[in-house]
Amino acid sequence: MVPGDYFFPGLDKPVAAHPPVVMRMNYVPDPQKIEAGVKILAEEVEFAWREQEA
């Protein structure tokens, strides 16, 4: 996973609020690796929500 900011090089002011809220996941041809990566991402999102509620 890579923050979206890196995909807007050279812009002094990014287009709206898009870059800070975007993440990019590189394509991996092996479906098991994609599934494992999405699972890790889901766990991190759940952790962030729980931490915010505390």
C-alpha positions as a LaTeX table, in Angstrom:
\begin{tabular}{lrrr}
\hline
Residue & $x$ (\AA) & $y$ (\AA) & $z$ (\AA) \\
\hline
Met1 & 0.00 & 0.00 & 0.00 \\
Val2 & 1.27 & 3.44 & $-0.93$ \\
Pro3 & $-0.22$ & 6.80 & 0.11 \\
Gly4 & $-1.90$ & 8.60 & $-2.78$ \\
Asp5 & 0.29 & 11.70 & $-2.33$ \\
Tyr6 & 3.11 & 10.00 & $-4.25$ \\
Phe7 & 0.97 & 9.82 & $-7.39$ \\
Phe8 & 0.65 & 13.59 & $-7.72$ \\
Pro9 & 4.29 & 14.70 & $-8.14$ \\
Gly10 & 5.05 & 18.27 & $-9.12$ \\
Leu11 & 1.76 & 19.76 & $-8.00$ \\
Asp12 & 2.10 & 22.58 & $-5.50$ \\
Lys13 & $-1.55$ & 22.20 & $-4.56$ \\
Pro14 & $-3.03$ & 18.72 & $-5.07$ \\
Val15 & $-6.36$ & 18.39 & $-6.83$ \\
Ala16 & $-8.99$ & 18.98 & $-4.12$ \\
Ala17 & $-8.62$ & 16.65 & $-1.13$ \\
His18 & $-8.07$ & 13.56 & $-3.25$ \\
Pro19 & $-4.38$ & 12.63 & $-2.63$ \\
Pro20 & $-4.44$ & 12.56 & 1.21 \\
Val21 & $-7.38$ & 10.15 & 1.35 \\
Val22 & $-6.28$ & 7.73 & $-1.37$ \\
Met23 & $-4.15$ & 4.63 & $-1.05$ \\
Arg24 & $-2.84$ & 2.65 & $-3.97$ \\
Met25 & $-2.26$ & $-1.08$ & $-3.95$ \\
Asn26 & 0.10 & $-2.49$ & $-6.56$ \\
Tyr27 & $-1.24$ & $-5.36$ & $-8.60$ \\
Val28 & 0.17 & $-8.77$ & $-7.72$ \\
Pro29 & $-0.68$ & $-11.58$ & $-10.14$ \\
Asp30 & $-0.98$ & $-14.24$ & $-7.44$ \\
Pro31 & $-4.60$ & $-14.20$ & $-6.12$ \\
Gln32 & $-3.49$ & $-15.54$ & $-2.72$ \\
Lys33 & $-1.14$ & $-12.58$ & $-2.28$ \\
Ile34 & $-3.90$ & $-10.13$ & $-3.22$ \\
Glu35 & $-6.26$ & $-11.78$ & $-0.73$ \\
Ala36 & $-3.62$ & $-11.70$ & 2.02 \\
Gly37 & $-2.92$ & $-8.00$ & 1.35 \\
Val38 & $-6.60$ & $-7.06$ & 1.43 \\
Lys39 & $-7.03$ & $-9.01$ & 4.69 \\
Ile40 & $-4.14$ & $-7.10$ & 6.29 \\
Leu41 & $-5.60$ & $-3.81$ & 5.09 \\
Ala42 & $-9.03$ & $-4.70$ & 6.52 \\
Glu43 & $-7.47$ & $-5.56$ & 9.88 \\
Glu44 & $-5.64$ & $-2.22$ & 9.95 \\
Val45 & $-8.83$ & $-0.31$ & 9.12 \\
Glu46 & $-10.70$ & $-2.12$ & 11.91 \\
Phe47 & $-7.86$ & $-1.32$ & 14.33 \\
Ala48 & $-7.93$ & 2.36 & 13.34 \\
Trp49 & $-11.71$ & 2.56 & 13.88 \\
Arg50 & $-11.48$ & 0.88 & 17.29 \\
Glu51 & $-8.63$ & 3.17 & 18.30 \\
Gln52 & $-10.61$ & 6.23 & 17.23 \\
Glu53 & $-13.65$ & 5.15 & 19.28 \\
Ala54 & $-11.57$ & 4.65 & 22.45 \\
\hline
\end{tabular}
